[in-house]
XYZ file of C-alpha atoms in Angstrom:
641
model
C 43.561 -18.059 53.915
C 42.870 -15.615 51.454
C 44.986 -13.456 49.118
C 44.604 -10.052 51.221
C 45.281 -11.845 54.596
C 48.587 -13.611 53.072
C 49.478 -10.210 51.801
C 49.281 -8.549 54.976
C 51.037 -11.173 56.653
C 53.728 -11.204 54.013
C 54.324 -7.134 54.352
C 53.856 -7.379 58.525
C 56.776 -6.041 60.755
C 57.243 -9.501 61.813
C 56.439 -11.294 58.655
C 58.437 -13.110 55.827
C 59.684 -10.428 54.335
C 61.396 -8.486 57.442
C 63.049 -12.322 57.857
C 65.102 -11.797 54.889
C 65.539 -7.940 54.509
C 67.576 -6.498 57.658
C 65.932 -3.495 58.932
C 62.698 -3.995 56.731
C 59.729 -1.871 58.018
C 56.328 -2.038 56.461
C 54.517 0.566 54.648
C 51.233 1.321 54.483
C 51.138 2.359 51.032
C 52.821 -0.854 49.999
C 50.728 -3.067 51.516
C 47.326 -0.967 50.022
C 48.949 -1.438 46.339
C 49.721 -5.193 47.145
C 45.981 -5.689 47.760
C 44.679 -3.420 44.929
C 46.967 -5.242 42.376
C 45.671 -8.692 43.984
C 41.853 -7.644 43.758
C 42.382 -6.775 39.854
C 44.356 -9.867 39.227
C 41.181 -11.682 41.053
C 38.403 -10.183 38.857
C 40.399 -9.866 35.612
C 40.459 -6.075 35.684
C 42.771 -3.871 34.107
C 44.432 -1.037 36.885
C 46.681 1.832 36.313
C 48.612 2.401 39.479
C 51.229 5.541 40.778
C 53.627 5.330 43.414
C 55.734 7.453 44.688
C 59.784 7.003 44.829
C 60.419 4.891 48.044
C 56.752 2.887 48.051
C 58.156 -0.307 47.060
C 56.449 -0.678 44.430
C 58.228 -3.894 42.952
C 57.471 -6.074 45.839
C 53.942 -4.846 45.660
C 53.131 -5.869 42.450
C 55.181 -9.144 42.537
C 54.053 -10.960 45.342
C 50.342 -10.642 44.825
C 51.111 -11.740 40.770
C 52.817 -14.986 42.347
C 50.680 -15.549 45.414
C 47.708 -15.876 42.350
C 49.372 -18.788 40.866
C 48.731 -17.426 37.234
C 50.960 -17.394 34.513
C 52.601 -13.494 35.168
C 54.438 -11.530 32.360
C 56.449 -8.286 33.880
C 57.681 -5.980 31.535
C 60.673 -3.584 32.620
C 61.592 -0.161 30.821
C 65.006 -1.124 30.653
C 67.125 -4.229 30.669
C 69.294 -2.860 33.612
C 65.965 -2.603 35.139
C 65.270 -6.338 34.096
C 68.659 -7.801 35.452
C 68.263 -5.929 38.620
C 64.378 -7.596 38.940
C 65.285 -10.798 38.089
C 68.682 -10.896 39.829
C 68.542 -9.280 43.039
C 64.504 -8.653 43.736
C 63.002 -12.060 42.620
C 65.521 -14.091 44.360
C 64.477 -12.326 47.893
C 61.028 -12.998 47.435
C 61.909 -16.601 46.582
C 63.619 -16.890 49.879
C 60.612 -15.283 51.652
C 57.847 -17.382 49.951
C 56.682 -20.804 51.080
C 54.873 -20.989 47.586
C 57.370 -22.410 45.298
C 57.449 -20.544 41.921
C 59.711 -20.748 38.727
C 60.831 -17.354 36.796
C 62.829 -17.008 33.648
C 64.587 -13.631 32.230
C 63.982 -13.476 28.511
C 65.684 -10.881 26.467
C 65.815 -9.994 22.515
C 67.808 -12.114 20.141
C 70.682 -9.658 20.306
C 71.367 -10.149 24.009
C 72.498 -13.737 23.489
C 75.456 -15.637 21.905
C 75.368 -17.397 18.830
C 77.601 -19.711 18.724
C 77.121 -20.037 14.769
C 77.834 -16.943 14.071
C 80.993 -16.448 16.001
C 82.131 -19.362 14.618
C 81.515 -18.143 10.696
C 83.159 -14.888 12.026
C 86.327 -16.356 13.659
C 87.298 -18.646 10.567
C 86.023 -15.796 7.934
C 88.383 -14.028 5.369
C 86.610 -10.731 6.498
C 89.452 -8.324 7.741
C 89.315 -7.707 11.510
C 91.598 -5.112 13.183
C 93.736 -6.255 15.694
C 91.092 -5.226 18.595
C 88.441 -6.801 17.199
C 90.400 -10.296 16.726
C 91.120 -9.702 20.172
C 87.636 -9.387 21.176
C 86.489 -12.320 19.483
C 89.118 -14.300 20.507
C 87.972 -13.158 24.514
C 84.334 -13.848 23.343
C 85.334 -17.503 21.743
C 87.057 -18.293 25.202
C 83.819 -16.852 26.996
C 81.796 -19.158 25.004
C 82.994 -22.511 26.686
C 82.163 -21.598 30.341
C 78.774 -19.139 30.042
C 75.900 -21.117 30.813
C 73.349 -18.238 29.722
C 74.932 -16.834 26.828
C 73.963 -13.777 27.720
C 76.421 -11.011 26.383
C 75.975 -8.806 29.542
C 77.655 -11.236 31.499
C 80.780 -11.080 29.484
C 83.464 -8.902 31.635
C 85.953 -8.095 28.760
C 83.867 -7.351 26.025
C 81.054 -4.224 26.420
C 77.998 -4.785 25.337
C 77.914 -1.577 23.309
C 81.129 -3.038 21.376
C 80.184 -3.580 17.533
C 82.136 -6.906 17.343
C 79.318 -8.245 18.897
C 77.240 -7.911 15.755
C 79.464 -10.593 14.216
C 78.636 -12.856 17.402
C 75.119 -12.867 17.633
C 72.375 -13.486 15.696
C 69.157 -11.311 13.873
C 66.057 -12.561 12.830
C 67.139 -11.932 9.748
C 70.316 -14.017 9.708
C 69.274 -16.609 11.796
C 68.710 -19.995 10.056
C 66.561 -21.037 12.420
C 66.200 -25.309 12.792
C 68.463 -25.716 9.915
C 71.784 -24.332 12.297
C 74.023 -26.887 13.046
C 74.197 -25.425 16.886
C 70.418 -25.283 17.123
C 70.320 -27.757 19.899
C 73.040 -25.733 21.817
C 71.504 -22.387 21.052
C 71.329 -20.145 24.167
C 68.200 -18.045 22.777
C 66.256 -21.387 22.087
C 67.243 -22.338 25.735
C 65.867 -19.248 27.134
C 62.665 -19.086 25.493
C 61.958 -23.027 26.302
C 62.777 -21.471 30.201
C 60.538 -19.205 29.867
C 57.607 -20.938 28.440
C 57.891 -23.187 31.344
C 58.179 -20.390 34.284
C 55.162 -19.156 36.358
C 56.948 -15.340 35.861
C 58.832 -13.926 33.131
C 60.771 -10.870 33.100
C 60.994 -8.990 29.620
C 61.740 -5.590 28.863
C 59.190 -3.190 26.733
C 61.319 -3.596 23.583
C 60.585 -7.548 23.647
C 57.013 -6.829 24.553
C 56.418 -4.192 21.724
C 58.259 -6.638 19.054
C 55.760 -9.392 20.146
C 52.861 -6.894 19.311
C 54.362 -5.858 16.340
C 53.842 -9.749 15.116
C 57.731 -9.926 14.708
C 59.475 -13.296 14.898
C 60.763 -12.965 18.440
C 60.004 -16.212 20.089
C 58.095 -14.132 22.644
C 55.022 -14.451 20.444
C 54.668 -18.109 21.855
C 54.462 -16.819 25.358
C 52.149 -13.966 25.568
C 48.674 -15.650 24.304
C 49.408 -17.852 27.656
C 49.751 -14.841 29.989
C 46.890 -14.326 32.690
C 48.822 -11.252 34.066
C 51.053 -8.852 32.495
C 52.515 -6.205 34.819
C 54.160 -3.113 32.903
C 56.477 -1.463 35.167
C 58.088 2.162 34.009
C 54.689 2.055 31.883
C 55.156 5.800 31.008
C 57.658 4.584 28.644
C 55.409 2.066 26.840
C 53.496 4.279 24.206
C 57.170 5.547 23.078
C 58.701 2.378 22.667
C 55.242 0.972 21.118
C 54.973 3.628 18.862
C 58.893 2.689 17.432
C 58.316 -0.889 17.213
C 54.632 -0.753 15.241
C 56.526 1.481 12.827
C 59.121 0.458 9.996
C 62.699 1.568 10.297
C 64.914 0.803 7.376
C 68.497 1.214 8.534
C 71.728 1.459 6.424
C 73.253 -0.866 8.951
C 70.598 -3.753 7.968
C 71.585 -3.289 4.748
C 75.456 -3.351 5.439
C 74.971 -6.361 7.484
C 73.231 -8.048 4.427
C 76.014 -6.999 2.401
C 78.455 -8.130 4.644
C 76.879 -11.394 5.547
C 76.325 -12.181 1.968
C 80.015 -11.765 1.214
C 81.040 -14.052 3.968
C 78.483 -17.135 2.755
C 80.222 -16.181 -0.607
C 83.635 -17.119 0.172
C 82.205 -20.270 2.098
C 80.156 -21.737 -0.380
C 80.086 -19.842 -3.615
C 83.574 -18.595 -4.579
C 83.074 -19.408 -8.113
C 80.205 -16.760 -8.335
C 82.329 -13.082 -8.928
C 79.027 -11.182 -9.505
C 77.627 -12.096 -5.989
C 80.997 -10.536 -4.510
C 80.546 -7.630 -6.997
C 76.783 -7.078 -6.168
C 77.563 -7.252 -2.490
C 81.126 -5.036 -2.599
C 78.773 -2.363 -4.382
C 75.966 -2.164 -2.287
C 78.245 -1.516 0.630
C 80.134 1.197 -1.111
C 76.760 2.876 -2.212
C 75.740 2.628 1.435
C 78.844 4.827 2.354
C 78.297 7.175 -0.497
C 74.519 7.600 0.627
C 75.543 8.351 4.282
C 77.958 11.288 3.143
C 75.186 12.624 0.959
C 73.316 13.349 3.865
C 75.939 15.546 5.061
C 78.089 15.491 7.781
C 75.695 16.550 10.842
C 73.485 14.071 12.839
C 69.989 15.007 12.432
C 66.253 14.282 12.030
C 64.215 15.445 9.696
C 61.128 15.211 7.391
C 60.692 13.378 4.354
C 59.486 16.489 2.365
C 63.374 17.448 3.122
C 64.399 14.734 1.326
C 61.974 14.991 -1.571
C 63.250 18.168 -2.222
C 66.838 17.372 -2.308
C 67.621 15.599 -5.751
C 70.938 14.559 -4.752
C 69.962 12.521 -2.196
C 66.653 10.935 -4.016
C 68.829 10.187 -6.692
C 71.450 8.067 -4.087
C 68.360 6.523 -2.352
C 66.908 5.057 -5.771
C 70.800 4.051 -6.450
C 71.212 2.353 -3.192
C 67.846 0.692 -4.381
C 68.914 -0.877 -7.543
C 72.134 -1.657 -5.932
C 69.909 -4.066 -3.208
C 68.098 -5.438 -5.933
C 71.036 -6.427 -7.939
C 72.193 -8.170 -4.863
C 68.855 -9.797 -3.912
C 68.889 -11.248 -7.739
C 72.427 -12.824 -7.296
C 71.257 -13.814 -3.866
C 68.424 -15.978 -5.336
C 70.750 -17.770 -7.803
C 72.918 -18.594 -5.161
C 70.470 -19.468 -2.933
C 70.361 -23.397 -3.402
C 73.960 -23.329 -2.239
C 73.503 -23.178 1.354
C 71.214 -22.240 4.240
C 73.011 -19.325 5.011
C 72.596 -18.050 1.051
C 69.100 -18.724 1.510
C 68.551 -16.838 4.451
C 70.518 -14.168 2.902
C 68.082 -13.896 -0.221
C 65.380 -14.035 1.997
C 66.329 -10.908 3.892
C 67.372 -9.183 0.837
C 63.500 -9.916 -0.125
C 62.125 -8.435 2.710
C 64.232 -5.282 2.630
C 63.516 -4.725 -0.732
C 59.796 -4.602 0.807
C 60.464 -2.431 3.186
C 62.626 0.104 1.000
C 59.709 0.234 -1.696
C 57.402 0.667 1.475
C 59.289 3.634 2.773
C 60.123 5.523 -0.666
C 56.236 4.960 -1.873
C 54.092 5.523 1.496
C 51.422 8.255 0.913
C 48.798 6.645 3.167
C 48.582 9.158 5.579
C 48.562 6.861 8.711
C 52.367 6.919 8.997
C 54.827 10.344 9.604
C 57.561 9.472 7.054
C 61.108 10.821 8.348
C 64.892 10.070 8.439
C 67.562 10.310 10.614
C 71.429 10.091 10.516
C 74.270 8.965 13.096
C 77.697 9.311 13.124
C 78.351 6.730 10.410
C 75.095 5.452 9.367
C 71.420 6.490 8.618
C 67.642 5.290 8.884
C 64.581 5.784 6.816
C 61.301 5.673 9.442
C 57.536 5.057 9.190
C 56.164 5.834 12.026
C 52.180 5.688 13.512
C 50.479 9.041 13.799
C 48.571 7.088 16.119
C 48.702 3.629 18.731
C 45.838 3.745 21.205
C 43.599 2.118 18.732
C 46.011 -0.626 18.072
C 46.892 -0.942 21.825
C 43.410 -1.101 22.677
C 42.803 -3.769 19.943
C 45.887 -5.891 21.418
C 44.660 -5.682 24.706
C 41.610 -7.104 23.918
C 43.127 -10.181 22.235
C 44.347 -11.758 25.501
C 42.016 -12.060 28.440
C 45.461 -10.996 30.991
C 44.620 -8.674 33.466
C 47.249 -5.811 33.146
C 48.844 -3.621 35.722
C 50.428 -0.256 34.514
C 52.498 1.047 37.097
C 55.230 3.797 37.455
C 56.053 6.802 39.744
C 55.041 9.033 37.144
C 51.538 8.487 35.459
C 49.493 11.497 36.139
C 49.170 14.674 35.128
C 47.887 17.269 38.177
C 46.902 13.998 39.709
C 44.877 12.776 36.708
C 45.690 9.802 34.404
C 43.423 10.864 31.407
C 46.589 11.938 29.121
C 48.261 8.127 30.081
C 44.782 6.223 29.766
C 43.795 8.000 26.457
C 47.993 7.610 25.036
C 47.247 3.478 24.947
C 43.535 3.674 24.713
C 42.628 1.877 27.719
C 39.243 3.070 28.112
C 38.213 3.660 31.647
C 40.465 1.583 33.904
C 40.588 1.451 37.995
C 43.436 3.591 38.566
C 45.201 4.301 42.327
C 47.881 6.565 43.496
C 49.931 6.413 46.548
C 52.447 9.524 47.357
C 56.252 8.519 48.267
C 56.687 8.178 51.916
C 59.502 10.605 51.749
C 59.119 14.004 53.813
C 59.657 16.288 50.960
C 59.122 19.437 52.822
C 62.010 18.565 55.369
C 64.319 16.652 53.097
C 63.997 18.860 50.068
C 64.169 22.483 48.793
C 62.659 23.716 45.560
C 64.810 26.649 44.293
C 63.212 28.996 41.781
C 65.671 31.923 41.282
C 64.154 35.568 40.098
C 65.239 37.306 37.179
C 65.877 34.468 34.709
C 65.757 34.922 31.038
C 63.587 33.355 28.880
C 64.751 29.796 27.356
C 64.685 31.134 23.860
C 67.090 34.025 24.687
C 70.918 34.038 23.308
C 72.143 34.180 26.806
C 69.987 31.688 28.623
C 72.768 29.117 28.954
C 75.372 31.635 30.319
C 73.037 33.078 32.851
C 71.540 30.098 34.128
C 75.269 28.805 34.775
C 75.568 31.933 36.475
C 72.890 31.168 38.912
C 73.951 27.306 38.892
C 77.839 28.168 40.293
C 76.394 29.276 43.961
C 73.845 26.210 44.137
C 77.142 23.732 43.252
C 79.479 25.664 45.593
C 76.934 25.558 48.417
C 76.240 21.787 47.646
C 80.221 21.220 47.368
C 79.488 19.329 43.891
C 77.494 16.499 44.253
C 75.382 17.647 41.662
C 73.495 16.426 38.606
C 73.047 19.179 35.887
C 70.206 17.820 33.043
C 69.716 19.626 29.993
C 66.769 19.185 27.361
C 69.737 19.639 24.549
C 72.693 18.562 23.653
C 73.896 21.898 22.395
C 72.967 23.498 25.824
C 74.939 20.877 27.732
C 78.142 21.562 25.819
C 77.886 24.985 26.227
C 77.272 24.965 29.966
C 80.569 22.315 29.804
C 82.583 24.859 28.664
C 81.567 27.483 30.903
C 81.514 25.846 34.177
C 84.977 23.999 33.680
C 86.580 27.712 34.435
C 84.200 28.757 37.151
C 84.107 25.865 39.392
C 86.719 23.255 41.215
C 84.805 19.970 41.154
C 85.234 17.322 39.217
C 83.176 17.497 35.921
C 81.618 14.553 34.071
C 80.071 14.565 30.770
C 77.659 12.997 28.992
C 79.105 10.817 25.538
C 82.734 11.176 27.465
C 82.335 7.928 28.728
C 79.684 5.049 28.842
C 76.995 5.749 31.020
C 77.596 2.703 33.933
C 81.323 4.246 34.401
C 80.118 7.862 34.351
C 77.403 6.797 37.168
C 80.058 4.755 38.813
C 82.614 7.521 38.675
C 80.051 9.795 40.002
C 79.497 7.718 43.135
C 82.925 7.208 43.985
C 84.164 10.746 43.146
C 81.538 11.774 45.912
C 81.742 15.641 45.036
C 81.298 15.718 41.154
C 78.981 17.700 38.955
C 77.475 15.450 35.934
C 76.291 17.025 32.901
C 73.406 14.645 31.373
C 70.192 14.815 28.782
C 67.495 12.609 28.369
C 68.993 9.389 29.149
C 69.947 10.764 32.581
C 66.395 12.204 33.528
C 64.831 8.941 34.526
C 66.028 5.200 35.526
C 69.046 6.336 37.485
C 69.065 5.599 41.359
C 71.982 7.709 43.594
C 71.253 7.518 47.257
C 73.109 8.947 49.621
C 75.181 12.507 49.836
C 76.901 11.918 46.537
C 73.906 13.457 44.675
C 72.614 16.289 46.817
C 71.700 18.700 43.982
C 69.674 18.502 40.857
C 69.734 21.269 38.336
C 67.407 21.262 35.208
C 67.806 23.891 32.619
C 64.177 24.392 31.473
C 60.714 22.220 31.452
C 61.489 19.458 29.037
C 58.854 20.181 26.213
C 59.738 17.999 23.277
C 61.678 19.527 20.200
C 59.099 21.425 17.911
C 61.380 20.751 14.957
C 61.159 16.864 15.757
C 59.637 15.622 12.484
C 57.544 12.988 14.367
C 56.167 15.190 16.939
C 54.956 17.671 14.559
C 53.263 15.597 12.437
C 51.258 14.142 15.369
C 51.089 17.824 15.982
C 49.565 18.591 12.838
C 47.295 15.890 12.656
C 45.757 16.510 15.946
C 44.817 20.391 15.038
C 42.647 18.796 11.862
C 40.976 16.912 14.045
C 40.167 20.091 15.879
C 42.166 18.940 19.147
C 44.616 21.065 21.205
C 47.835 19.541 20.661
C 49.749 21.758 23.377
C 47.130 20.845 26.154
C 46.443 17.337 25.138
C 49.728 16.117 24.325
C 52.935 18.763 24.568
C 51.850 19.781 28.114
C 51.519 16.273 29.516
C 54.334 14.684 28.192
C 56.616 17.518 29.367
C 55.043 17.387 33.028
C 55.491 13.519 33.168
C 59.272 14.272 31.988
C 60.020 16.824 34.833
C 58.470 14.558 37.628
C 60.912 12.298 36.029
C 64.123 14.295 36.334
C 63.121 15.457 39.864
C 62.635 11.896 41.263
C 66.530 11.681 41.004
C 67.022 13.821 43.652
C 65.042 12.198 47.042
C 65.643 8.359 46.453
C 65.853 7.279 50.406
C 64.690 8.143 53.684
C 68.122 9.802 54.769
C 68.267 11.783 51.558
C 68.369 15.386 51.667
C 68.649 17.871 48.550
C 68.068 20.959 46.403
C 65.936 21.351 43.001
C 66.680 23.928 41.031
C 64.519 24.780 38.203
C 65.873 27.839 36.068
C 62.915 28.136 33.507
C 60.950 31.404 34.021
C 57.798 29.877 32.558
C 57.045 28.067 35.589
C 55.777 31.332 37.132
C 55.353 33.477 34.320
C 52.815 31.419 31.900
C 49.306 30.458 32.672
C 50.276 26.157 32.564
C 53.022 26.740 34.825
C 50.409 25.557 37.722
C 50.434 22.380 36.321
C 54.059 21.335 36.397
C 53.835 22.877 40.312
C 50.839 20.609 41.002
C 52.368 17.585 39.966
C 56.179 17.881 41.768
C 56.553 16.614 45.594
C 55.481 18.756 48.263
C 59.098 20.531 48.694
C 59.507 23.873 50.353
C 59.931 26.550 48.273
C 62.656 29.653 47.898
C 63.454 32.384 45.429
C 66.491 33.170 47.747
C 70.061 31.922 47.516
C 70.600 32.397 51.218
C 67.929 29.780 52.073
C 70.142 27.062 49.808
C 73.452 28.092 51.619
C 71.298 27.644 54.735
C 69.952 24.151 53.884
C 73.280 22.947 53.081
C 74.624 24.659 56.236
C 72.069 22.737 58.681
C 73.103 19.423 56.799
C 76.810 19.795 58.099
C 75.508 20.592 61.627
């Protein structure tokens, strides 16, 4: 039986998938997509596949990949999607398939418990608060029962808790085969399982970490892959850009100082200069963060160069790092831990020097400040040539898929961003009945987005829609400032629960939203994609403005300047297509199921008043459109009948 016949039988109404999924209905687009991917794998070709929400693209790429019998890597956009695919979708396919296959989940090093580091922390002289000590005790207890060491499986200590830094390893502080726990290392076990598996599920961060030639253990896997499937492929270029660059963070420096101090207490307490150097570096990092000012910001390197106070501080920080490196070199013969700290210090010295002195023109130099930390960054101006070379190194078939890869039905922007030449491309529309399931409301008389009264006016427009919808709304913003301003205005004017991004972790906010059933959730970038709320709990999506990237962003500004120097048109070639894809992602939150109904409110008058507005309109689903609030009220009234 050939692959096409196997695929048709697998997805048939009385096929293998129907036997394991209650109420399964075959979808023509899903079968066609599976057949197209099977063909590209057989012919060793690269392919771009766009499949609208509801197509069932996960099964459409997993089934032909597994049936091919080849070694397959699937990369997802986030760890959450990775877990969902491995823990939910793969077991369903295994149940339905007669072909046996092995699958493995592989994440980055920081996602696995390190028992060696945990023991160091538990027995160290570093002062932990009562809460931190309790969390470490909980992790210690969990370490006795966990089979995978995956920290997302630990129910009592959230993944975002900083204490995990004491119980996981980094590439810098891992002592490898010299570790007394090496034989039982959770990371090594996960890597070994991945090497032996037919199907490996990773995420874009891990994929790009390998590409940037960092030691992650994944580099041992990629050369053997015969098929690489990139899901949520629209995110890949940004992730790759971050990894191909360099980011020197105050956290890396601070971790080195803390680890050196921990090793000092354990194996070098007769070397007081080592302790002084560690503590001095720690103090200088804190002083440096204060020198940047209280605001959290991203800025160009030239802004730092114009500030003598900051440049002097960076030079002092560099000197303290050099002093600690000298002390660690003297102590490195004492233990593997101290030797590891010395190697890390040397590498950080090199990175610091590179960031401070780079004038190559290949990189964007910029900085970013966070609440308690800062980073100094080098980001490549262009990754297309490098990605093209990366793909050429491996003979694998590459499949790029997402619900949003095209702009006005063309794939030129996506293909160029990754240097994919002239690949085969396919597009399948969502099977949902958008004209009947949804309504696109674009009111008249809206102010321009740069008008001082913009937020106040769009809130006035949003309130009747929220009331007609009885809450059940995602209000999506392109900036945190606009979100906060809208939150204050809405608080006094609507009776529905308001949930605000940042008040609680994202997963808890989403659970609250689903459980309340009438809430209004205000979110920015991270809520525009990867969120799946089915049913009536989400019936309205409001978008404040067309999601053009901030022109003040240092990386974007440098890219646009470089394109202009090459005689290109940065707005048409870069800013417009990225905004179209971002808008499509935001709209994609609304209709997630055949039974969903909902209203989209877009508050940006540029949609109809600017010549480029048609690019957005040609890229959104075929919704009914209106400019009258009465149609919105009628739409929801119809739902209640």
